[in-house]
XYZ file of C-alpha atoms in Angstrom:
585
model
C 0.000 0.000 0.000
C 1.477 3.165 -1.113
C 1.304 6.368 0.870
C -0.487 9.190 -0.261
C 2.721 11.643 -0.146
C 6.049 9.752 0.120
C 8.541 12.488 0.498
C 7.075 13.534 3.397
C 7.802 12.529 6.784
C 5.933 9.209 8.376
C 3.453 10.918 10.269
C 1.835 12.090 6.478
C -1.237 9.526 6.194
C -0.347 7.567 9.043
C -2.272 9.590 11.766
C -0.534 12.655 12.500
C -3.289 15.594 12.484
C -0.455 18.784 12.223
C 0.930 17.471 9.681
C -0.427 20.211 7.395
C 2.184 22.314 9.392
C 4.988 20.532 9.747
C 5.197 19.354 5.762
C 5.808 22.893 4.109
C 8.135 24.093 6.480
C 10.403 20.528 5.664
C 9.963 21.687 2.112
C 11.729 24.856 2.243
C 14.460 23.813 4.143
C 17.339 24.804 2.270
C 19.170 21.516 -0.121
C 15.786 19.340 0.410
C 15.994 16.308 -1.499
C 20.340 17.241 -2.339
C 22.181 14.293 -3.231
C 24.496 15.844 -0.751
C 21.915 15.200 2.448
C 23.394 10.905 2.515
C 27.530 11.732 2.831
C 26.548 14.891 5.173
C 24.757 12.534 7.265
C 27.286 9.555 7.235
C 30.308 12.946 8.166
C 27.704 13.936 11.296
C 27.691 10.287 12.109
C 31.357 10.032 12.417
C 31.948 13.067 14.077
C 29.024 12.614 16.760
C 30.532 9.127 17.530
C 33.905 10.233 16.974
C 33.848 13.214 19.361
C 32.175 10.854 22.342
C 35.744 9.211 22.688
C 37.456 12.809 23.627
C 37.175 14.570 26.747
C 33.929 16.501 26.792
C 34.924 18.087 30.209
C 37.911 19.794 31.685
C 37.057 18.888 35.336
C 36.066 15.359 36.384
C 32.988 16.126 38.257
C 30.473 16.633 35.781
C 28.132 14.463 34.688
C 30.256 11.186 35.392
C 33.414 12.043 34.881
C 33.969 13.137 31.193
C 37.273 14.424 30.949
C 39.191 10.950 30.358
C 39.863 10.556 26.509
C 39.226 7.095 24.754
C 37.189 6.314 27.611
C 33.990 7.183 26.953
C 31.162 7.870 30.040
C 27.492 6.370 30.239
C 26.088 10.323 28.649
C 28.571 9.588 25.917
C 27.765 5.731 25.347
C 23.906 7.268 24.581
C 25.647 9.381 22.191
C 27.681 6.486 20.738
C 24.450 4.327 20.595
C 22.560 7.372 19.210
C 25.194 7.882 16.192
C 24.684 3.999 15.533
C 21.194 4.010 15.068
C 21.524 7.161 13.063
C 24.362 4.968 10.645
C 22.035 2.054 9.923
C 18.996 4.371 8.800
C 21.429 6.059 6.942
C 22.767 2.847 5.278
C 18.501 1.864 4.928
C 17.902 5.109 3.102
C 21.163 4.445 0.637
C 23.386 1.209 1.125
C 23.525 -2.338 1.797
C 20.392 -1.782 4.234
C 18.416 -0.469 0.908
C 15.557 -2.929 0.833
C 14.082 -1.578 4.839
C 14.174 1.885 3.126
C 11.349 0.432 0.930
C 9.192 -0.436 4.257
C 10.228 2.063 7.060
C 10.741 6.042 6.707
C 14.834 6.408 6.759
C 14.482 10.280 6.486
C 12.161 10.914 9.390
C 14.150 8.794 11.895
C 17.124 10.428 10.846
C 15.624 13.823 10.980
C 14.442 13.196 14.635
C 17.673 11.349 15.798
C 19.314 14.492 14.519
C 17.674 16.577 16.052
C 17.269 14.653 19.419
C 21.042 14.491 19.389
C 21.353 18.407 19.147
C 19.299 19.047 21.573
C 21.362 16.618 24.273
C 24.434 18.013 23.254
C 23.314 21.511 23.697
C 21.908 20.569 27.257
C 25.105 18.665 27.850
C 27.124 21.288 27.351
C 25.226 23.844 29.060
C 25.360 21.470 32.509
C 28.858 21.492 31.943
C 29.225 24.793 31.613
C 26.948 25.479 34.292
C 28.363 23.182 37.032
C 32.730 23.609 35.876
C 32.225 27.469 35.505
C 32.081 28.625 31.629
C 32.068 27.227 28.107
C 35.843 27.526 28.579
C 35.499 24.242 30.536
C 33.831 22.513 27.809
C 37.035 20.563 25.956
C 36.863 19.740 22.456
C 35.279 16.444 21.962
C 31.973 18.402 23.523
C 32.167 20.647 20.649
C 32.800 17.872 17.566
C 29.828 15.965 18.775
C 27.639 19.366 18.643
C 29.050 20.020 15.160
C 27.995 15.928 14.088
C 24.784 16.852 16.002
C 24.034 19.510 13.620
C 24.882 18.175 10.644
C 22.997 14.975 11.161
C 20.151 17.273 11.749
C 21.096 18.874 8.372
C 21.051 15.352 6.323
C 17.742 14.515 7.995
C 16.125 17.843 7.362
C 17.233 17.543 3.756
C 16.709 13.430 3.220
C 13.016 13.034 1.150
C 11.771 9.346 2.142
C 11.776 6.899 -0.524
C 9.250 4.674 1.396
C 6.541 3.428 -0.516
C 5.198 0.159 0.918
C 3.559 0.103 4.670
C 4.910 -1.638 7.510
C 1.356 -2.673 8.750
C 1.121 -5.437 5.652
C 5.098 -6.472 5.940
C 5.482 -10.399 5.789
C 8.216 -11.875 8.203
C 8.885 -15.239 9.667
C 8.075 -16.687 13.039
C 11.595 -16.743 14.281
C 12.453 -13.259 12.940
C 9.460 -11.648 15.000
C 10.252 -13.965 18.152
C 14.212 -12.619 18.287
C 12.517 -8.807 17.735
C 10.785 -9.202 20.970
C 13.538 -11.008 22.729
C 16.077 -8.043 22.029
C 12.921 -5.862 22.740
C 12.580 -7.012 26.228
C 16.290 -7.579 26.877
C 17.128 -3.565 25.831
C 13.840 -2.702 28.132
C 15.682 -4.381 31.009
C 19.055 -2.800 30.667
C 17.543 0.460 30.140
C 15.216 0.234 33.444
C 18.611 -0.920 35.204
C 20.661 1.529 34.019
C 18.240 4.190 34.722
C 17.537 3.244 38.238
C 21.501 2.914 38.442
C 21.652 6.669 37.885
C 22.684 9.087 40.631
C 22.844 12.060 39.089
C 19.844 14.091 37.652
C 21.530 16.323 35.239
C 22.361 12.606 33.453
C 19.003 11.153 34.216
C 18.010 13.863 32.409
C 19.826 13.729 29.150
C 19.264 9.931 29.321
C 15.409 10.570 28.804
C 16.824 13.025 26.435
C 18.322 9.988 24.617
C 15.398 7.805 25.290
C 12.674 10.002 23.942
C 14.817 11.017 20.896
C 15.683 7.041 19.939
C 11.488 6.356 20.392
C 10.474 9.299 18.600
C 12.572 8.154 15.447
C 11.749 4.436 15.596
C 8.002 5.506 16.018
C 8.026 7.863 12.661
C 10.090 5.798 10.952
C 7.818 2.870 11.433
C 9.478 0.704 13.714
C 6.696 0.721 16.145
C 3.709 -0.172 13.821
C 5.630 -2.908 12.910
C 6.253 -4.156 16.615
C 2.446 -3.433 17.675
C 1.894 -5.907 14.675
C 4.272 -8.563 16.128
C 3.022 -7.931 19.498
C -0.655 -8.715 18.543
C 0.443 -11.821 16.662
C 2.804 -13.340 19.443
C 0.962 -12.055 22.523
C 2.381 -15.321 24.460
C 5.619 -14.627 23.987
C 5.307 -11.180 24.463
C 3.812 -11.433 27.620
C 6.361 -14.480 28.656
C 9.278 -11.909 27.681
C 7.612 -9.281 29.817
C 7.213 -11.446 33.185
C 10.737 -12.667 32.732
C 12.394 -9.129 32.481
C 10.125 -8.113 35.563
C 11.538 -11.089 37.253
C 15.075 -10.561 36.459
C 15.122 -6.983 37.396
C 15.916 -7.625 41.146
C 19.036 -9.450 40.118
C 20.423 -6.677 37.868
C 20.586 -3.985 41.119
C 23.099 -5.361 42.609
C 21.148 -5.578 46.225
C 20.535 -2.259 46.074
C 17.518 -1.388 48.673
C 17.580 2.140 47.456
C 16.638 0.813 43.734
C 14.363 -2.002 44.792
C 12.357 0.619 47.127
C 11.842 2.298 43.956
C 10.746 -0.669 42.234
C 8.596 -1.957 44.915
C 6.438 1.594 44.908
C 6.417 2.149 41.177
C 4.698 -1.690 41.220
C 2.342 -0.940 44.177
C 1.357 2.667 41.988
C 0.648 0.845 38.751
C -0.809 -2.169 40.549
C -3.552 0.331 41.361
C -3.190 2.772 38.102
C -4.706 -0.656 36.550
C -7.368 -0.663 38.930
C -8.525 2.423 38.178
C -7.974 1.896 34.592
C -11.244 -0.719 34.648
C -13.019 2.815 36.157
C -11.812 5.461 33.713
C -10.283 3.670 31.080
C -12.484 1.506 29.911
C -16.113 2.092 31.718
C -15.111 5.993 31.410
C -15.889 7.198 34.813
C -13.761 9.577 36.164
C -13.063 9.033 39.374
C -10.917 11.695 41.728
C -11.059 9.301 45.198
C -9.574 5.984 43.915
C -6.930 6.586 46.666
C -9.331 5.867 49.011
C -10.109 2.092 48.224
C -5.992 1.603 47.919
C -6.341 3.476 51.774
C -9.180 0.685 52.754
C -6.954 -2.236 51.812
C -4.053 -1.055 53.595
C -5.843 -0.772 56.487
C -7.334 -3.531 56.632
C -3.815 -5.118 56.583
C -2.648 -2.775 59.341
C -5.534 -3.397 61.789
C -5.468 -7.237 60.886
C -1.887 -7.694 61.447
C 0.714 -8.473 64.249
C 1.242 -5.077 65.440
C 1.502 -3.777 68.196
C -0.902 -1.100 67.581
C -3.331 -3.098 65.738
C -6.860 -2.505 67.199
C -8.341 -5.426 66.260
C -7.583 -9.046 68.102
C -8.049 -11.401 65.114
C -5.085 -12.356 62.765
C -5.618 -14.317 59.910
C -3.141 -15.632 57.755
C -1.936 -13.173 54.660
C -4.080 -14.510 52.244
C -7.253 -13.980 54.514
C -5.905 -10.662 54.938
C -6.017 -10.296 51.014
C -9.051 -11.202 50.743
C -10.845 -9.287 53.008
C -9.157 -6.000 52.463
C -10.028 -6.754 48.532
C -13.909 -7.425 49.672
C -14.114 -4.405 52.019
C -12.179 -2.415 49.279
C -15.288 -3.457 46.828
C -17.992 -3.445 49.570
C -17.100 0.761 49.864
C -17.118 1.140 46.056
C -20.494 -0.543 46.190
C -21.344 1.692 49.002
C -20.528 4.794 46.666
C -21.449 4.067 43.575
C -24.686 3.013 44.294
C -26.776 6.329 44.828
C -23.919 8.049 43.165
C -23.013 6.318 39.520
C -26.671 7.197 38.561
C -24.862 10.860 37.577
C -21.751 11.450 35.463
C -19.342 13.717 33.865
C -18.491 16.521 36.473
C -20.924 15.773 39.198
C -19.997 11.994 39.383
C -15.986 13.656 39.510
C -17.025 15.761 42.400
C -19.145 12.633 44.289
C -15.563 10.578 44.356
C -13.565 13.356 45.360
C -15.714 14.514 48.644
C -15.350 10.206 49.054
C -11.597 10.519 49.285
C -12.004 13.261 51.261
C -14.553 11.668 53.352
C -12.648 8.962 53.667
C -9.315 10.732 54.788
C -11.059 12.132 57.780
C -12.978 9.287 58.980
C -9.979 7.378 59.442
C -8.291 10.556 61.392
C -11.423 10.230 63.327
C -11.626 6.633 64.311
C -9.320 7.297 67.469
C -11.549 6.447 70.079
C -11.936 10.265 70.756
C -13.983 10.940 67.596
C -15.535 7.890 67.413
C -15.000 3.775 67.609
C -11.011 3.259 68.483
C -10.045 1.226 65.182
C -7.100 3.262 63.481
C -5.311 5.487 66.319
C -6.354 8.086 64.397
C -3.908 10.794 63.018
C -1.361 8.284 64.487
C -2.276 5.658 62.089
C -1.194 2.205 62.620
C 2.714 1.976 63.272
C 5.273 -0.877 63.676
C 3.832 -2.881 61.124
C 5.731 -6.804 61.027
C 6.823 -7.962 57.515
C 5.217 -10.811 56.093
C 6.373 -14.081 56.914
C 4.897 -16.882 54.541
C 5.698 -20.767 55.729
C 9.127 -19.470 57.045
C 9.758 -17.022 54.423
C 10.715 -14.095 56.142
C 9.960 -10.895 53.750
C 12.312 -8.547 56.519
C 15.270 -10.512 55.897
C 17.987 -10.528 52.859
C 17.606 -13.625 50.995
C 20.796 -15.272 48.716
C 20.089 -16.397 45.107
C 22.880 -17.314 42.870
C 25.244 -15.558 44.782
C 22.749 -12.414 44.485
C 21.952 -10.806 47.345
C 17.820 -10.002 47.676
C 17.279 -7.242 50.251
C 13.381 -6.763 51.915
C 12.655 -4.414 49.008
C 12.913 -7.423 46.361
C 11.131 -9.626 48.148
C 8.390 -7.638 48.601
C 8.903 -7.128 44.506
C 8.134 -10.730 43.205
C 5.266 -10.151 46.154
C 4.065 -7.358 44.734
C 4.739 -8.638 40.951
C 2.378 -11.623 41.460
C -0.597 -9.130 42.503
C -0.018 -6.921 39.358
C 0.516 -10.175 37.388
C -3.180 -11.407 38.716
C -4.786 -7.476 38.397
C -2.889 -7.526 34.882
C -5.320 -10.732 34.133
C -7.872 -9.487 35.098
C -7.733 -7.024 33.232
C -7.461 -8.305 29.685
C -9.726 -11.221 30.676
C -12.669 -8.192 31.346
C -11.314 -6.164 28.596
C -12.010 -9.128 25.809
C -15.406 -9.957 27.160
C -18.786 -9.247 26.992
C -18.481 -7.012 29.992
C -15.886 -5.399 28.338
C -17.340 -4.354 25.303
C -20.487 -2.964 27.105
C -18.260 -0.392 29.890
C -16.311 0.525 25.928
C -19.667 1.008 24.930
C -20.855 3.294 27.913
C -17.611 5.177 27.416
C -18.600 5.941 24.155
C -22.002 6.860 24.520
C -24.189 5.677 27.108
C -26.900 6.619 25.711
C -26.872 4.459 22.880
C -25.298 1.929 24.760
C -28.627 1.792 27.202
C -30.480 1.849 24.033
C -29.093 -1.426 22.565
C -30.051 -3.032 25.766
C -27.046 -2.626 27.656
C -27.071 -2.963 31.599
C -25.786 1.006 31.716
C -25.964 1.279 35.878
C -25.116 -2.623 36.328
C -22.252 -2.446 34.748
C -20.904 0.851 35.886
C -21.324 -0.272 39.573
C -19.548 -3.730 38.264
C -16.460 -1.830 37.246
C -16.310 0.773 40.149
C -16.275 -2.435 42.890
C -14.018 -4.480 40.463
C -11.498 -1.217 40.418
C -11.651 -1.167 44.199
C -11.305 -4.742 44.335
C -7.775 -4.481 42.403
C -7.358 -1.926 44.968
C -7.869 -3.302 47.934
C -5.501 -6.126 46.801
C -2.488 -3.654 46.672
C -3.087 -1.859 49.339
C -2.808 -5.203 51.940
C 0.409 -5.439 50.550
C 1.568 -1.417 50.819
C 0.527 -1.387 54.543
C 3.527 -4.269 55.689
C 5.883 -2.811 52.574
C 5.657 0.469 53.953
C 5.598 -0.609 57.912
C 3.177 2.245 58.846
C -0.059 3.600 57.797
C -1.301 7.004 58.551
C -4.446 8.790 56.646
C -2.231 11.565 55.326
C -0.796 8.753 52.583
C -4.043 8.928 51.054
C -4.794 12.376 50.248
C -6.060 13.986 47.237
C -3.014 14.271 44.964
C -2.630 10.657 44.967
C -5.497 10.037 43.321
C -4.935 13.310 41.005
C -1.527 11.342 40.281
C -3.499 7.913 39.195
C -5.240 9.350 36.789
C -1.919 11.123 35.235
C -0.664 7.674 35.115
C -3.497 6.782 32.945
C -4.019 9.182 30.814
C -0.422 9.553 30.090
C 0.238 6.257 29.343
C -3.090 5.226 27.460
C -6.402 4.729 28.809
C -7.773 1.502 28.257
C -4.226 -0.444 27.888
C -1.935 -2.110 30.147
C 1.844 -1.346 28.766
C 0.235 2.127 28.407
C -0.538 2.546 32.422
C 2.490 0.432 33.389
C 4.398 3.037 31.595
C 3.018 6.155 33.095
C 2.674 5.094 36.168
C 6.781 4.257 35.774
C 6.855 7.490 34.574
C 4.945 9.113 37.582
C 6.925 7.402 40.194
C 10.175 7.446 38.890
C 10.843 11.040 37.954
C 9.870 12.488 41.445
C 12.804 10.044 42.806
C 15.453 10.594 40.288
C 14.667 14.889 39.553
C 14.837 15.754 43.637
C 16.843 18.932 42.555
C 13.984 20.204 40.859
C 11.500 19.274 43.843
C 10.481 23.020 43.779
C 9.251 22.788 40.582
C 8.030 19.087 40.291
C 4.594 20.133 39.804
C 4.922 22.814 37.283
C 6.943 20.577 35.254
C 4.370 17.878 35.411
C 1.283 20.180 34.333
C 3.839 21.408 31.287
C 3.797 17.658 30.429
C 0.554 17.034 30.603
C -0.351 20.186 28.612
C 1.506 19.101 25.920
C 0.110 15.622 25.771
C -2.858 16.557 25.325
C -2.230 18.915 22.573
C 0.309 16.921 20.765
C -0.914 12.629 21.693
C -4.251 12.699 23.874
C -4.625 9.072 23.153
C -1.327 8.621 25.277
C 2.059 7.055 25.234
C 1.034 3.859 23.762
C -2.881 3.525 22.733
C -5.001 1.053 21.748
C -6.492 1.683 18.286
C -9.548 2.403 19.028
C -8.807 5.221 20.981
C -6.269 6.911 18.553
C -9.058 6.768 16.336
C -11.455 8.782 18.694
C -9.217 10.956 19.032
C -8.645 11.477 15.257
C -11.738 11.538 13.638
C -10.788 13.222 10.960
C -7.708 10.759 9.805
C -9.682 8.760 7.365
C -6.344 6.984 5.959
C -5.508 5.991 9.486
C -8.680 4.342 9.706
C -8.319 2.736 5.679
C -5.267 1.134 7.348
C -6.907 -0.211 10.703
C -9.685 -1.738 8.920
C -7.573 -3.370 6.240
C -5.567 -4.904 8.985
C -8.709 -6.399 10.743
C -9.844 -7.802 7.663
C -6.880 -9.129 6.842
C -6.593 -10.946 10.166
C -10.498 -12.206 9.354
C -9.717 -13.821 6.438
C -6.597 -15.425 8.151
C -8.612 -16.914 11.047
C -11.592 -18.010 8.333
């Protein structure tokens, strides 16, 4: 299938709605379509990589130590990596790679791996400057890989795309698509382990830098719609390779406790984010007190466990515990949504915030002052025991293949199972019956309750499933985080949910998995922009919404609600389904 304009960059008939914008101003760039864009390319290429092996810094203090020469540091191995990327799309667009030029867009990726690779080297030297005192600092491998930077830019800028066939309808074998999503998951495991590994956030920083910049180009050039069609097709073995690098993590860190706390409360955050995602994602109820059911889990484990301030004289085992916090979780979503979910829209937004509110309070309250003595009140429930399952202690390092496991990993694979079982959930709701009628409520309700669908039934179903998910976590985030107090659970928490979801695509899982990653990790890694945490966060959001409001990674039916007016987008969906109909007849 040819595209409609093929000199153009991906995004032309492929679902990009500014395109109109972005097209002309490519055509007037100076030397478009020159036969001198390839060599200028291939001379930024060798100068980028070439100037990573020279000291970028005079003092050794910056950034990782970058003054050494021939000994390149991890901001100039994502340059190296950067350049090398850059050198095979080069090589697809003209060389021995020529055929992929046919299928994926060799211009655009080069374009946006050009400039991705201008803009880190422009914030790379600035830090340096900034933190060694003056450009004078800045030693001349700095300044060759700004001058490759630029004229990679240059080449992309000037390349014209010679695709002409789409990646949606490319043929490969079994074994070719199975080692894709093997070296898939295997560079998503080293990149989650390097990042973590970072100490510095001037070079967490330009490592996003690096990170967006590589995804952006694979994503115009085509990359991506070719792994979303993989993905579909071997969903086993995608979700196999996905488990397994969630399992290996813990043994990359070195028994770090600092990394694995991390890990442990970016798991517990989208653990719930998926919860939620049932609520908003796909019955499309927006919800602004989710926190609370996480809250009624967790205290549930607090009261119901071995501490010392537990108010309550029964202890059951863990997986009682589980259950019951899940139950009571669901029982207060059932409790809420009943006189509640028969409005929507704003008023149903307001409803579950004065809930998490409500909720908040009522647990400062219970302090046998206030009312019944069951949470200690604004004390909350200290001194809470880790889990100890048939001799397993969960408080005590562990020794596997001469890895140590600290508390924070074992509560990890703990935690990993629960998202692993919410995860199921999930899609098992998702491809149902059920499913289709909260998609169809999202949509329009109205119509939905038309065509006979069980409108209030089904909204109540997914607001106590959500809070069952909940609940779930939360038993686990009381003994994880040893204490609970009601001021973990206020409004901002749930406010932060919601980002996670709407970031990273409503109605998906990698999409929610990712922004809640997102959400959790950058607060922990950017501490020396606490001050501005929040202002940076709206700025992101803003532009989401203007640029991708279907998210990070979308499903396509959402993309297409989103862009209505893309009808070649939706020629392309449609041949694909029919495609796979035929297949399966």
């Amino acid at each position: 299938m040819s595209t409609s304009t093929p000199d153009l960059t991906h995004g032309a008939g492929h679902g990009d709605h500014d395109d109109h914008v972005t097209v002309p101003l490519l055509e007037r760039f100076p030397g478009r379509g020159s036969a001198a864009a390839w060599p200028l390319g291939l001379v930024g290429v060798l100068l980028l990589v070439g100037g990573t092996f020279l000291s970028w810094s005079y003092t050794g203090d910056v950034l990782g130590d970058l003054s050494i020469n021939f000994y390149p540091g991890g901001v100039q191995i994502c340059m190296i990596v950067l350049g090398l990327v850059a050198l095979a799309f080069l090589l697809a667009h003209r060389g021995p790679l020529s055929r992929l030029g046919d299928w994926l867009d060799s211009a655009a990726a080069v374009r946006n791996l050009g400039l991705g690779a201008v803009a880190y080297m422009a914030v790379a030297i600035g830090v340096i400057a900034y933190e060694s005192g003056g450009l004078i600092n800045v030693n001349p491998g700095g300044w060759v890989s700004l001058v490759g930077a630029l004229l990679l830019a240059a080449s992309g800028l000037m390349l014209v795309s010679r695709q002409h066939k789409d990646p949606l309808f490319a043929k490969t074998t079994s074994w070719l698509e199975i080692c894709a999503i093997i070296v898939l998951m295997a560079l998503v495991l080293f990149g989650a382990a390097y990042a973590l590994g970072i100490g510095d956030g001037a070079s967490f920083v330009l490592f996003l830098m690096f990170v967006a910049a590589a995804a952006t180009a694979l994503a115009k050039s085509g990359v991506f719609t070719w792994i979303g069609l993989i993905a579909q097709k071997n969903r086993p073995v995608l979700m196999l390779g996905a488990f397994a690098v969630a399992f290996l993590f813990p043994f990359t860190q070195g028994g770090s406790d600092e990394n694995m706390s991390i890990a442990t409360q970016v798991l517990i955050f989208a653990a719930t984010a998926l919860g939620l995602n049932i609520v908003v994602g796909l019955a499309g109820l927006l919800d602004l007190g989710y926190i609370a059911f996480l809250g009624a889990g967790a205290y549930v484990g607090a009261v119901l466990s071995n501490s010392a301030f537990a108010t309550i004289g029964w202890k059951p085992p863990f997986l009682v515990v589980v259950l019951v916090g899940a139950i009571f979780s669901s029982i207060l979503g059932l409790i809420i949504g009943s006189p509640t979910l028969r409005v929507s829209g704003d008023y149903l937004a307001i409803v579950t915030l004065a809930f998490g509110e409500i909720f908040r309070f009522t647990m400062g309250n219970l302090d046998g002052n206030n009312g019944p003595d069951l949470t200690n009140g604004p004390n909350g429930v200290p001194a809470i025991p880790d889990l100890n399952f048939f001799g397993f202690d969960f408080g005590q390092p562990h020794n596997v293949a001469g890895i140590t496991l600290g508390r924070f990993a074992n509560y990890y694979f703990l935690l990993l199972v629960i998202a692993a079982i919410i995860i199921f959930v999930f899609v098992r709701l998702n491809n149902s019956r059920i499913g289709r009628g909260w998609v169809a409520i999202r949509e329009d309700e109205k119509a939905a309750e038309a065509m006979g669908v069980n409108v209030f039934g089904l909204k109540l179903f997914a607001f106590a499933g959500g809070a069952f998910l909940a609940g779930m976590a939360g038993t686990v985030k009381a003994h994880h985080d040893v204490s609970v107090t009601p001021d973990q659970y206020i409004f901002l928490e749930s406010a932060f949910l919601l980002a996670a979801i709407v970031l990273g695509g409503m109605g998906t899982v990698a999409g929610v998995l990712v922004g809640a990653t997102i959400l959790k990790l950058l607060p922990e890694k950017l501490r020396f922009i606490a001050d501005y945490r929040l202002l940076i966060f709206g700025l992101v959001l803003v532009l989401m919404m203007r640029f991708r409001p279907e998210g990070i990674i979308a499903n396509q039916r959402r993309k297409l609600e989103f862009h209505e007016d893309d009808e070649d987008l939706a020629e392309r969906i449609e041949e694909v389904h029919l495609e796979e109909a035929e297949a399966k007849a």
